[in-house]
């Protein structure tokens, strides 16, 4: 095929990187390693075979500049770097299968790398992604399991339904007052709702332009509704007071006067007399009170007895 692959594996997490290179020269090797180190950082040690690209002066200078210790293995002894050799076998098996099946080689390689990084390793018992990235990678199998975001959203909806909380809503065209921010200060200005652009977000116009605000930054303009219904409100309040005053006499109870002092007989009426209501007139000798009267006695003091 005339295509070469450079395989890199992290000894701690077993994370695999595989790069397609045009040549096995030191130039292409350094370029691939520079890209890898830019993504994950410089390693402490680099173990490789004693091939020409790893034995060149250019490669040694590259590692020395980055403070990386180079450990070349013995020639003709591939078992000295067993982890790398096993990784090369896995990549070769993947590429051969892709060629045999007529599939895209690059797509097959990337799929293999993704599955390998998301699969627990037999040595560590954990996935390479978890050890290197401190999290598991999201793959197609995760579509079969609800993710954390959906679980949290479902719990929030259940909590809202249990408490029967209704969110405040505003209709289009409603007169409101909302906050504007100028020179690090807040101001309330009047405007109207243009439309609803989100669950809790509205677009408003105050005459000078359009503004997007959260529902917590908006209040209804009650001055408009109060001015429109001021007359009707006053009429209804007067009628309500009149209607509420009339049944008061019918609810009064007549209580006999048990105190020798005719307190109620000398008291002047506090307000205009109500018109007589049929069946509610109190008989003579009785005082209309809305609560029972009690007998008031002079307290017995020790100084009076002496």
C-alpha atoms as a PDB file:
ATOM      1  CA  UNK A   1       0.000   0.000   0.000  1.00  0.00           C
ATOM      2  CA  UNK A   2       2.943   2.368   0.564  1.00  0.00           C
ATOM      3  CA  UNK A   3       1.345   3.791   3.721  1.00  0.00           C
ATOM      4  CA  UNK A   4       2.941   3.698   7.160  1.00  0.00           C
ATOM      5  CA  UNK A   5       1.352   4.025  10.566  1.00  0.00           C
ATOM      6  CA  UNK A   6       3.061   5.297  13.699  1.00  0.00           C
ATOM      7  CA  UNK A   7       1.511   3.820  16.848  1.00  0.00           C
ATOM      8  CA  UNK A   8       1.837   5.485  20.274  1.00  0.00           C
ATOM      9  CA  UNK A   9       0.526   4.052  23.557  1.00  0.00           C
ATOM     10  CA  UNK A  10       0.410   5.552  27.042  1.00  0.00           C
ATOM     11  CA  UNK A  11       1.794   3.027  29.531  1.00  0.00           C
ATOM     12  CA  UNK A  12      -0.376   4.354  32.382  1.00  0.00           C
ATOM     13  CA  UNK A  13      -3.825   4.563  30.795  1.00  0.00           C
ATOM     14  CA  UNK A  14      -3.273   2.265  27.758  1.00  0.00           C
ATOM     15  CA  UNK A  15      -4.530   5.066  25.504  1.00  0.00           C
ATOM     16  CA  UNK A  16      -3.648   4.395  21.842  1.00  0.00           C
ATOM     17  CA  UNK A  17      -2.852   6.908  19.113  1.00  0.00           C
ATOM     18  CA  UNK A  18      -2.267   5.817  15.503  1.00  0.00           C
ATOM     19  CA  UNK A  19      -1.121   8.200  12.749  1.00  0.00           C
ATOM     20  CA  UNK A  20      -0.794   7.673   9.027  1.00  0.00           C
ATOM     21  CA  UNK A  21       2.592   8.937   7.770  1.00  0.00           C
ATOM     22  CA  UNK A  22       4.110   9.059   4.321  1.00  0.00           C
ATOM     23  CA  UNK A  23       7.556   7.992   5.454  1.00  0.00           C
ATOM     24  CA  UNK A  24       9.372   6.557   8.451  1.00  0.00           C
ATOM     25  CA  UNK A  25      11.886   9.405   8.499  1.00  0.00           C
ATOM     26  CA  UNK A  26      12.682  11.399  11.618  1.00  0.00           C
ATOM     27  CA  UNK A  27      10.898  14.450  10.167  1.00  0.00           C
ATOM     28  CA  UNK A  28       7.470  12.769  10.032  1.00  0.00           C
ATOM     29  CA  UNK A  29       8.063  11.010  13.337  1.00  0.00           C
ATOM     30  CA  UNK A  30       8.838  14.274  15.115  1.00  0.00           C
ATOM     31  CA  UNK A  31       5.827  16.000  13.536  1.00  0.00           C
ATOM     32  CA  UNK A  32       3.441  13.308  14.792  1.00  0.00           C
ATOM     33  CA  UNK A  33       4.944  13.269  18.282  1.00  0.00           C
ATOM     34  CA  UNK A  34       4.807  17.070  18.447  1.00  0.00           C
ATOM     35  CA  UNK A  35       1.078  16.921  17.727  1.00  0.00           C
ATOM     36  CA  UNK A  36       0.579  14.254  20.390  1.00  0.00           C
ATOM     37  CA  UNK A  37       2.550  16.139  23.024  1.00  0.00           C
ATOM     38  CA  UNK A  38       0.606  19.326  22.238  1.00  0.00           C
ATOM     39  CA  UNK A  39      -2.606  17.467  23.053  1.00  0.00           C
ATOM     40  CA  UNK A  40      -1.569  15.549  26.180  1.00  0.00           C
ATOM     41  CA  UNK A  41       1.689  17.130  27.339  1.00  0.00           C
ATOM     42  CA  UNK A  42       5.301  15.959  27.378  1.00  0.00           C
ATOM     43  CA  UNK A  43       5.895  12.513  28.894  1.00  0.00           C
ATOM     44  CA  UNK A  44       8.680  11.712  31.322  1.00  0.00           C
ATOM     45  CA  UNK A  45      10.057   8.806  29.293  1.00  0.00           C
ATOM     46  CA  UNK A  46       9.731   7.530  25.741  1.00  0.00           C
ATOM     47  CA  UNK A  47      10.449   3.867  24.986  1.00  0.00           C
ATOM     48  CA  UNK A  48      11.045   2.890  21.356  1.00  0.00           C
ATOM     49  CA  UNK A  49      12.956   0.459  19.202  1.00  0.00           C
ATOM     50  CA  UNK A  50      16.361   1.269  17.756  1.00  0.00           C
ATOM     51  CA  UNK A  51      15.119   2.081  14.264  1.00  0.00           C
ATOM     52  CA  UNK A  52      16.680   4.832  12.117  1.00  0.00           C
ATOM     53  CA  UNK A  53      14.157   7.606  12.986  1.00  0.00           C
ATOM     54  CA  UNK A  54      14.601   7.046  16.732  1.00  0.00           C
ATOM     55  CA  UNK A  55      18.404   6.896  16.519  1.00  0.00           C
ATOM     56  CA  UNK A  56      18.871  10.124  14.554  1.00  0.00           C
ATOM     57  CA  UNK A  57      20.482  13.241  15.973  1.00  0.00           C
ATOM     58  CA  UNK A  58      17.413  15.311  15.088  1.00  0.00           C
ATOM     59  CA  UNK A  59      15.158  13.050  17.164  1.00  0.00           C
ATOM     60  CA  UNK A  60      17.553  13.113  20.123  1.00  0.00           C
ATOM     61  CA  UNK A  61      17.634  16.930  20.020  1.00  0.00           C
ATOM     62  CA  UNK A  62      13.833  17.035  19.914  1.00  0.00           C
ATOM     63  CA  UNK A  63      13.549  14.937  23.082  1.00  0.00           C
ATOM     64  CA  UNK A  64      16.349  16.781  24.865  1.00  0.00           C
ATOM     65  CA  UNK A  65      14.682  20.150  24.267  1.00  0.00           C
ATOM     66  CA  UNK A  66      11.452  18.875  25.851  1.00  0.00           C
ATOM     67  CA  UNK A  67      13.140  17.147  28.785  1.00  0.00           C
ATOM     68  CA  UNK A  68      12.062  13.631  27.771  1.00  0.00           C
ATOM     69  CA  UNK A  69      14.217  10.648  28.652  1.00  0.00           C
ATOM     70  CA  UNK A  70      14.682   8.276  25.704  1.00  0.00           C
ATOM     71  CA  UNK A  71      14.917   4.536  26.448  1.00  0.00           C
ATOM     72  CA  UNK A  72      15.726   2.476  23.313  1.00  0.00           C
ATOM     73  CA  UNK A  73      15.191  -1.273  23.608  1.00  0.00           C
ATOM     74  CA  UNK A  74      17.695  -3.904  22.565  1.00  0.00           C
ATOM     75  CA  UNK A  75      17.829  -4.713  18.837  1.00  0.00           C
ATOM     76  CA  UNK A  76      16.029  -7.856  17.678  1.00  0.00           C
ATOM     77  CA  UNK A  77      14.328  -8.124  21.061  1.00  0.00           C
ATOM     78  CA  UNK A  78      10.725  -6.921  20.526  1.00  0.00           C
ATOM     79  CA  UNK A  79       9.577  -8.408  23.825  1.00  0.00           C
ATOM     80  CA  UNK A  80      11.513  -5.645  25.612  1.00  0.00           C
ATOM     81  CA  UNK A  81       8.767  -3.263  24.455  1.00  0.00           C
ATOM     82  CA  UNK A  82       5.890  -5.701  24.687  1.00  0.00           C
ATOM     83  CA  UNK A  83       3.110  -3.141  25.219  1.00  0.00           C
ATOM     84  CA  UNK A  84       3.965  -1.319  21.999  1.00  0.00           C
ATOM     85  CA  UNK A  85       4.329  -4.555  20.028  1.00  0.00           C
ATOM     86  CA  UNK A  86       0.924  -5.817  21.171  1.00  0.00           C
ATOM     87  CA  UNK A  87      -0.614  -2.487  20.187  1.00  0.00           C
ATOM     88  CA  UNK A  88       0.928  -2.754  16.723  1.00  0.00           C
ATOM     89  CA  UNK A  89      -0.639  -6.212  16.344  1.00  0.00           C
ATOM     90  CA  UNK A  90      -4.090  -4.856  17.262  1.00  0.00           C
ATOM     91  CA  UNK A  91      -3.832  -2.013  14.751  1.00  0.00           C
ATOM     92  CA  UNK A  92      -2.591  -4.364  12.024  1.00  0.00           C
ATOM     93  CA  UNK A  93      -5.503  -6.730  12.631  1.00  0.00           C
ATOM     94  CA  UNK A  94      -7.963  -3.860  12.327  1.00  0.00           C
ATOM     95  CA  UNK A  95      -6.424  -2.579   9.089  1.00  0.00           C
ATOM     96  CA  UNK A  96      -6.234  -6.039   7.505  1.00  0.00           C
ATOM     97  CA  UNK A  97      -9.895  -6.693   8.276  1.00  0.00           C
ATOM     98  CA  UNK A  98     -10.909  -3.350   6.748  1.00  0.00           C
ATOM     99  CA  UNK A  99      -8.955  -4.085   3.567  1.00  0.00           C
ATOM    100  CA  UNK A 100     -10.396  -7.612   3.350  1.00  0.00           C
ATOM    101  CA  UNK A 101     -13.976  -6.339   3.737  1.00  0.00           C
ATOM    102  CA  UNK A 102     -13.470  -3.465   1.318  1.00  0.00           C
ATOM    103  CA  UNK A 103     -14.265  -0.870   3.988  1.00  0.00           C
ATOM    104  CA  UNK A 104     -12.737   2.547   4.425  1.00  0.00           C
ATOM    105  CA  UNK A 105      -9.400   2.027   6.197  1.00  0.00           C
ATOM    106  CA  UNK A 106      -9.333   5.388   7.952  1.00  0.00           C
ATOM    107  CA  UNK A 107     -12.917   5.038   9.188  1.00  0.00           C
ATOM    108  CA  UNK A 108     -12.231   1.525  10.451  1.00  0.00           C
ATOM    109  CA  UNK A 109      -9.123   2.709  12.295  1.00  0.00           C
ATOM    110  CA  UNK A 110     -10.945   5.590  14.012  1.00  0.00           C
ATOM    111  CA  UNK A 111     -13.800   3.286  15.022  1.00  0.00           C
ATOM    112  CA  UNK A 112     -11.340   0.809  16.506  1.00  0.00           C
ATOM    113  CA  UNK A 113      -9.550   3.546  18.463  1.00  0.00           C
ATOM    114  CA  UNK A 114     -12.821   4.865  19.852  1.00  0.00           C
ATOM    115  CA  UNK A 115     -14.006   1.435  20.965  1.00  0.00           C
ATOM    116  CA  UNK A 116     -10.625   0.606  22.498  1.00  0.00           C
ATOM    117  CA  UNK A 117     -10.556   3.854  24.497  1.00  0.00           C
ATOM    118  CA  UNK A 118     -14.055   3.196  25.846  1.00  0.00           C
ATOM    119  CA  UNK A 119     -13.435  -0.465  26.785  1.00  0.00           C
ATOM    120  CA  UNK A 120     -12.020  -1.486  30.195  1.00  0.00           C
ATOM    121  CA  UNK A 121      -8.477  -2.794  29.833  1.00  0.00           C
ATOM    122  CA  UNK A 122      -7.632  -6.242  31.169  1.00  0.00           C
ATOM    123  CA  UNK A 123      -4.633  -4.906  33.103  1.00  0.00           C
ATOM    124  CA  UNK A 124      -6.092  -1.809  34.764  1.00  0.00           C
ATOM    125  CA  UNK A 125      -9.749  -2.843  34.875  1.00  0.00           C
ATOM    126  CA  UNK A 126     -10.719   0.658  33.767  1.00  0.00           C
ATOM    127  CA  UNK A 127     -11.130   2.351  30.417  1.00  0.00           C
ATOM    128  CA  UNK A 128      -8.208   4.325  28.943  1.00  0.00           C
ATOM    129  CA  UNK A 129     -10.472   7.376  28.690  1.00  0.00           C
ATOM    130  CA  UNK A 130     -11.312   7.211  32.391  1.00  0.00           C
ATOM    131  CA  UNK A 131      -7.659   7.033  33.406  1.00  0.00           C
ATOM    132  CA  UNK A 132      -6.459   9.730  31.008  1.00  0.00           C
ATOM    133  CA  UNK A 133      -9.437  12.099  30.763  1.00  0.00           C
ATOM    134  CA  UNK A 134     -11.025  11.342  34.158  1.00  0.00           C
ATOM    135  CA  UNK A 135     -14.312  10.541  32.423  1.00  0.00           C
ATOM    136  CA  UNK A 136     -15.791   7.879  30.178  1.00  0.00           C
ATOM    137  CA  UNK A 137     -16.269   8.577  26.497  1.00  0.00           C
ATOM    138  CA  UNK A 138     -19.768   8.788  25.056  1.00  0.00           C
ATOM    139  CA  UNK A 139     -20.302   6.128  22.399  1.00  0.00           C
ATOM    140  CA  UNK A 140     -23.285   4.728  20.511  1.00  0.00           C
ATOM    141  CA  UNK A 141     -24.082   2.272  23.297  1.00  0.00           C
ATOM    142  CA  UNK A 142     -24.836   5.225  25.573  1.00  0.00           C
ATOM    143  CA  UNK A 143     -27.919   5.943  23.466  1.00  0.00           C
ATOM    144  CA  UNK A 144     -29.557   2.908  25.078  1.00  0.00           C
ATOM    145  CA  UNK A 145     -29.188   4.386  28.570  1.00  0.00           C
ATOM    146  CA  UNK A 146     -30.775   7.723  29.651  1.00  0.00           C
ATOM    147  CA  UNK A 147     -28.122  10.321  30.258  1.00  0.00           C
ATOM    148  CA  UNK A 148     -27.776  12.417  33.394  1.00  0.00           C
ATOM    149  CA  UNK A 149     -29.334  15.498  31.807  1.00  0.00           C
ATOM    150  CA  UNK A 150     -32.550  13.662  30.952  1.00  0.00           C
ATOM    151  CA  UNK A 151     -32.746  12.159  34.438  1.00  0.00           C
ATOM    152  CA  UNK A 152     -32.348  15.570  36.097  1.00  0.00           C
ATOM    153  CA  UNK A 153     -34.919  17.148  33.775  1.00  0.00           C
ATOM    154  CA  UNK A 154     -37.419  14.399  34.575  1.00  0.00           C
ATOM    155  CA  UNK A 155     -36.937  14.850  38.315  1.00  0.00           C
ATOM    156  CA  UNK A 156     -37.423  18.606  38.018  1.00  0.00           C
ATOM    157  CA  UNK A 157     -40.668  18.141  36.097  1.00  0.00           C
ATOM    158  CA  UNK A 158     -41.960  15.682  38.677  1.00  0.00           C
ATOM    159  CA  UNK A 159     -41.111  18.085  41.500  1.00  0.00           C
ATOM    160  CA  UNK A 160     -42.944  20.922  39.752  1.00  0.00           C
ATOM    161  CA  UNK A 161     -46.012  18.763  39.140  1.00  0.00           C
ATOM    162  CA  UNK A 162     -46.111  17.539  42.734  1.00  0.00           C
ATOM    163  CA  UNK A 163     -45.992  21.079  44.117  1.00  0.00           C
ATOM    164  CA  UNK A 164     -48.375  22.324  41.407  1.00  0.00           C
ATOM    165  CA  UNK A 165     -46.235  25.357  40.665  1.00  0.00           C
ATOM    166  CA  UNK A 166     -47.299  27.446  37.683  1.00  0.00           C
ATOM    167  CA  UNK A 167     -44.811  29.688  35.942  1.00  0.00           C
ATOM    168  CA  UNK A 168     -45.768  33.303  35.432  1.00  0.00           C
ATOM    169  CA  UNK A 169     -46.655  34.025  31.817  1.00  0.00           C
ATOM    170  CA  UNK A 170     -47.198  37.206  29.821  1.00  0.00           C
ATOM    171  CA  UNK A 171     -49.243  37.511  26.663  1.00  0.00           C
ATOM    172  CA  UNK A 172     -48.217  39.388  23.542  1.00  0.00           C
ATOM    173  CA  UNK A 173     -49.058  43.072  23.618  1.00  0.00           C
ATOM    174  CA  UNK A 174     -49.185  43.246  27.424  1.00  0.00           C
ATOM    175  CA  UNK A 175     -48.025  46.501  28.999  1.00  0.00           C
ATOM    176  CA  UNK A 176     -45.070  45.858  31.281  1.00  0.00           C
ATOM    177  CA  UNK A 177     -42.125  47.477  32.988  1.00  0.00           C
ATOM    178  CA  UNK A 178     -38.724  45.841  32.656  1.00  0.00           C
ATOM    179  CA  UNK A 179     -35.124  46.414  33.647  1.00  0.00           C
ATOM    180  CA  UNK A 180     -32.507  48.064  31.489  1.00  0.00           C
ATOM    181  CA  UNK A 181     -28.857  48.395  32.387  1.00  0.00           C
ATOM    182  CA  UNK A 182     -26.787  51.501  31.667  1.00  0.00           C
ATOM    183  CA  UNK A 183     -23.472  52.523  33.205  1.00  0.00           C
ATOM    184  CA  UNK A 184     -23.628  49.635  35.706  1.00  0.00           C
ATOM    185  CA  UNK A 185     -27.025  50.841  36.967  1.00  0.00           C
ATOM    186  CA  UNK A 186     -30.516  49.369  36.770  1.00  0.00           C
ATOM    187  CA  UNK A 187     -33.534  51.292  35.515  1.00  0.00           C
ATOM    188  CA  UNK A 188     -37.186  50.334  35.108  1.00  0.00           C
ATOM    189  CA  UNK A 189     -38.775  51.433  31.844  1.00  0.00           C
ATOM    190  CA  UNK A 190     -42.219  50.901  30.364  1.00  0.00           C
ATOM    191  CA  UNK A 191     -42.782  48.826  27.269  1.00  0.00           C
ATOM    192  CA  UNK A 192     -44.886  46.122  25.686  1.00  0.00           C
ATOM    193  CA  UNK A 193     -44.408  42.420  24.979  1.00  0.00           C
ATOM    194  CA  UNK A 194     -43.605  41.717  21.323  1.00  0.00           C
ATOM    195  CA  UNK A 195     -43.359  37.941  21.482  1.00  0.00           C
ATOM    196  CA  UNK A 196     -42.177  35.033  23.581  1.00  0.00           C
ATOM    197  CA  UNK A 197     -38.836  33.669  22.397  1.00  0.00           C
ATOM    198  CA  UNK A 198     -38.197  31.047  25.079  1.00  0.00           C
ATOM    199  CA  UNK A 199     -39.772  29.282  28.055  1.00  0.00           C
ATOM    200  CA  UNK A 200     -38.889  32.220  30.316  1.00  0.00           C
ATOM    201  CA  UNK A 201     -37.590  34.805  27.837  1.00  0.00           C
ATOM    202  CA  UNK A 202     -39.524  37.601  26.151  1.00  0.00           C
ATOM    203  CA  UNK A 203     -38.799  40.203  23.493  1.00  0.00           C
ATOM    204  CA  UNK A 204     -40.012  43.721  24.384  1.00  0.00           C
ATOM    205  CA  UNK A 205     -40.105  47.167  22.835  1.00  0.00           C
ATOM    206  CA  UNK A 206     -39.877  50.384  24.824  1.00  0.00           C
ATOM    207  CA  UNK A 207     -40.180  52.739  21.861  1.00  0.00           C
ATOM    208  CA  UNK A 208     -36.435  53.138  21.405  1.00  0.00           C
ATOM    209  CA  UNK A 209     -35.560  49.562  20.478  1.00  0.00           C
ATOM    210  CA  UNK A 210     -36.004  45.878  21.213  1.00  0.00           C
ATOM    211  CA  UNK A 211     -34.829  44.184  24.402  1.00  0.00           C
ATOM    212  CA  UNK A 212     -34.636  40.541  25.460  1.00  0.00           C
ATOM    213  CA  UNK A 213     -35.337  39.900  29.138  1.00  0.00           C
ATOM    214  CA  UNK A 214     -35.984  37.029  31.534  1.00  0.00           C
ATOM    215  CA  UNK A 215     -39.388  36.756  33.198  1.00  0.00           C
ATOM    216  CA  UNK A 216     -37.783  37.710  36.529  1.00  0.00           C
ATOM    217  CA  UNK A 217     -36.758  41.057  34.991  1.00  0.00           C
ATOM    218  CA  UNK A 218     -40.311  41.905  33.890  1.00  0.00           C
ATOM    219  CA  UNK A 219     -43.394  43.090  35.809  1.00  0.00           C
ATOM    220  CA  UNK A 220     -46.857  44.011  34.646  1.00  0.00           C
ATOM    221  CA  UNK A 221     -47.588  47.723  34.389  1.00  0.00           C
ATOM    222  CA  UNK A 222     -50.406  47.951  36.962  1.00  0.00           C
ATOM    223  CA  UNK A 223     -50.732  51.711  36.539  1.00  0.00           C
ATOM    224  CA  UNK A 224     -52.397  51.168  33.158  1.00  0.00           C
ATOM    225  CA  UNK A 225     -54.974  48.702  34.473  1.00  0.00           C
ATOM    226  CA  UNK A 226     -55.702  50.856  37.537  1.00  0.00           C
ATOM    227  CA  UNK A 227     -56.310  54.006  35.481  1.00  0.00           C
ATOM    228  CA  UNK A 228     -58.602  52.169  33.055  1.00  0.00           C
ATOM    229  CA  UNK A 229     -60.753  50.684  35.813  1.00  0.00           C
ATOM    230  CA  UNK A 230     -60.630  53.461  38.433  1.00  0.00           C
ATOM    231  CA  UNK A 231     -64.286  54.559  38.019  1.00  0.00           C
ATOM    232  CA  UNK A 232     -65.659  51.055  37.901  1.00  0.00           C
ATOM    233  CA  UNK A 233     -63.595  50.097  40.890  1.00  0.00           C
ATOM    234  CA  UNK A 234     -64.855  52.978  43.013  1.00  0.00           C
ATOM    235  CA  UNK A 235     -68.487  52.185  42.168  1.00  0.00           C
ATOM    236  CA  UNK A 236     -68.038  48.552  43.032  1.00  0.00           C
ATOM    237  CA  UNK A 237     -66.356  49.375  46.333  1.00  0.00           C
ATOM    238  CA  UNK A 238     -69.178  51.713  47.404  1.00  0.00           C
ATOM    239  CA  UNK A 239     -71.788  49.139  46.508  1.00  0.00           C
ATOM    240  CA  UNK A 240     -69.884  46.470  48.353  1.00  0.00           C
ATOM    241  CA  UNK A 241     -69.693  48.594  51.492  1.00  0.00           C
ATOM    242  CA  UNK A 242     -73.437  49.333  51.345  1.00  0.00           C
ATOM    243  CA  UNK A 243     -74.388  45.733  50.842  1.00  0.00           C
ATOM    244  CA  UNK A 244     -72.050  44.603  53.582  1.00  0.00           C
ATOM    245  CA  UNK A 245     -73.514  47.114  56.060  1.00  0.00           C
ATOM    246  CA  UNK A 246     -77.147  46.112  55.745  1.00  0.00           C
ATOM    247  CA  UNK A 247     -76.914  42.498  56.952  1.00  0.00           C
ATOM    248  CA  UNK A 248     -74.938  43.658  59.982  1.00  0.00           C
ATOM    249  CA  UNK A 249     -78.109  44.664  61.825  1.00  0.00           C
ATOM    250  CA  UNK A 250     -79.750  41.352  61.121  1.00  0.00           C
ATOM    251  CA  UNK A 251     -76.802  39.528  62.616  1.00  0.00           C
ATOM    252  CA  UNK A 252     -76.871  41.447  65.898  1.00  0.00           C
ATOM    253  CA  UNK A 253     -78.023  39.582  68.971  1.00  0.00           C
ATOM    254  CA  UNK A 254     -80.198  41.024  71.715  1.00  0.00           C
ATOM    255  CA  UNK A 255     -78.738  40.563  75.159  1.00  0.00           C
ATOM    256  CA  UNK A 256     -80.592  41.477  78.419  1.00  0.00           C
ATOM    257  CA  UNK A 257     -79.020  44.244  80.514  1.00  0.00           C
ATOM    258  CA  UNK A 258     -77.728  42.661  83.702  1.00  0.00           C
ATOM    259  CA  UNK A 259     -75.644  45.586  84.922  1.00  0.00           C
ATOM    260  CA  UNK A 260     -77.404  48.110  87.241  1.00  0.00           C
ATOM    261  CA  UNK A 261     -75.785  50.933  85.284  1.00  0.00           C
ATOM    262  CA  UNK A 262     -77.627  51.632  82.064  1.00  0.00           C
ATOM    263  CA  UNK A 263     -74.567  52.184  79.985  1.00  0.00           C
ATOM    264  CA  UNK A 264     -76.240  51.543  76.680  1.00  0.00           C
ATOM    265  CA  UNK A 265     -79.212  53.795  77.447  1.00  0.00           C
ATOM    266  CA  UNK A 266     -77.076  56.959  77.838  1.00  0.00           C
ATOM    267  CA  UNK A 267     -74.776  56.311  74.885  1.00  0.00           C
ATOM    268  CA  UNK A 268     -75.422  58.468  71.845  1.00  0.00           C
ATOM    269  CA  UNK A 269     -75.710  56.750  68.473  1.00  0.00           C
ATOM    270  CA  UNK A 270     -72.340  56.642  66.746  1.00  0.00           C
ATOM    271  CA  UNK A 271     -73.696  56.928  63.205  1.00  0.00           C
ATOM    272  CA  UNK A 272     -76.823  57.342  61.146  1.00  0.00           C
ATOM    273  CA  UNK A 273     -79.618  55.028  62.066  1.00  0.00           C
ATOM    274  CA  UNK A 274     -80.137  52.112  59.771  1.00  0.00           C
ATOM    275  CA  UNK A 275     -83.553  51.679  58.195  1.00  0.00           C
ATOM    276  CA  UNK A 276     -85.703  49.165  60.057  1.00  0.00           C
ATOM    277  CA  UNK A 277     -85.540  45.708  58.674  1.00  0.00           C
ATOM    278  CA  UNK A 278     -88.488  43.400  58.988  1.00  0.00           C
ATOM    279  CA  UNK A 279     -88.024  40.808  61.700  1.00  0.00           C
ATOM    280  CA  UNK A 280     -84.843  42.419  63.099  1.00  0.00           C
ATOM    281  CA  UNK A 281     -86.171  45.062  65.519  1.00  0.00           C
ATOM    282  CA  UNK A 282     -84.956  44.577  69.092  1.00  0.00           C
ATOM    283  CA  UNK A 283     -87.593  44.579  71.879  1.00  0.00           C
ATOM    284  CA  UNK A 284     -87.613  47.330  74.533  1.00  0.00           C
ATOM    285  CA  UNK A 285     -85.266  46.910  77.458  1.00  0.00           C
ATOM    286  CA  UNK A 286     -82.687  45.110  75.343  1.00  0.00           C
ATOM    287  CA  UNK A 287     -79.405  46.387  73.939  1.00  0.00           C
ATOM    288  CA  UNK A 288     -78.155  45.265  70.577  1.00  0.00           C
ATOM    289  CA  UNK A 289     -74.589  44.068  70.866  1.00  0.00           C
ATOM    290  CA  UNK A 290     -72.469  42.022  68.567  1.00  0.00           C
ATOM    291  CA  UNK A 291     -70.925  40.193  71.511  1.00  0.00           C
ATOM    292  CA  UNK A 292     -72.174  39.176  75.012  1.00  0.00           C
ATOM    293  CA  UNK A 293     -71.924  41.724  77.838  1.00  0.00           C
ATOM    294  CA  UNK A 294     -70.156  40.846  81.064  1.00  0.00           C
ATOM    295  CA  UNK A 295     -70.813  42.032  84.604  1.00  0.00           C
ATOM    296  CA  UNK A 296     -68.188  44.518  85.792  1.00  0.00           C
ATOM    297  CA  UNK A 297     -67.505  44.405  89.541  1.00  0.00           C
ATOM    298  CA  UNK A 298     -65.323  46.687  91.613  1.00  0.00           C
ATOM    299  CA  UNK A 299     -62.154  44.827  92.619  1.00  0.00           C
ATOM    300  CA  UNK A 300     -61.673  44.027  96.289  1.00  0.00           C
ATOM    301  CA  UNK A 301     -58.457  45.624  97.469  1.00  0.00           C
ATOM    302  CA  UNK A 302     -56.722  44.920 100.767  1.00  0.00           C
ATOM    303  CA  UNK A 303     -56.507  48.632 101.654  1.00  0.00           C
ATOM    304  CA  UNK A 304     -60.274  49.053 101.332  1.00  0.00           C
ATOM    305  CA  UNK A 305     -60.956  46.112 103.642  1.00  0.00           C
ATOM    306  CA  UNK A 306     -58.614  47.564 106.280  1.00  0.00           C
END
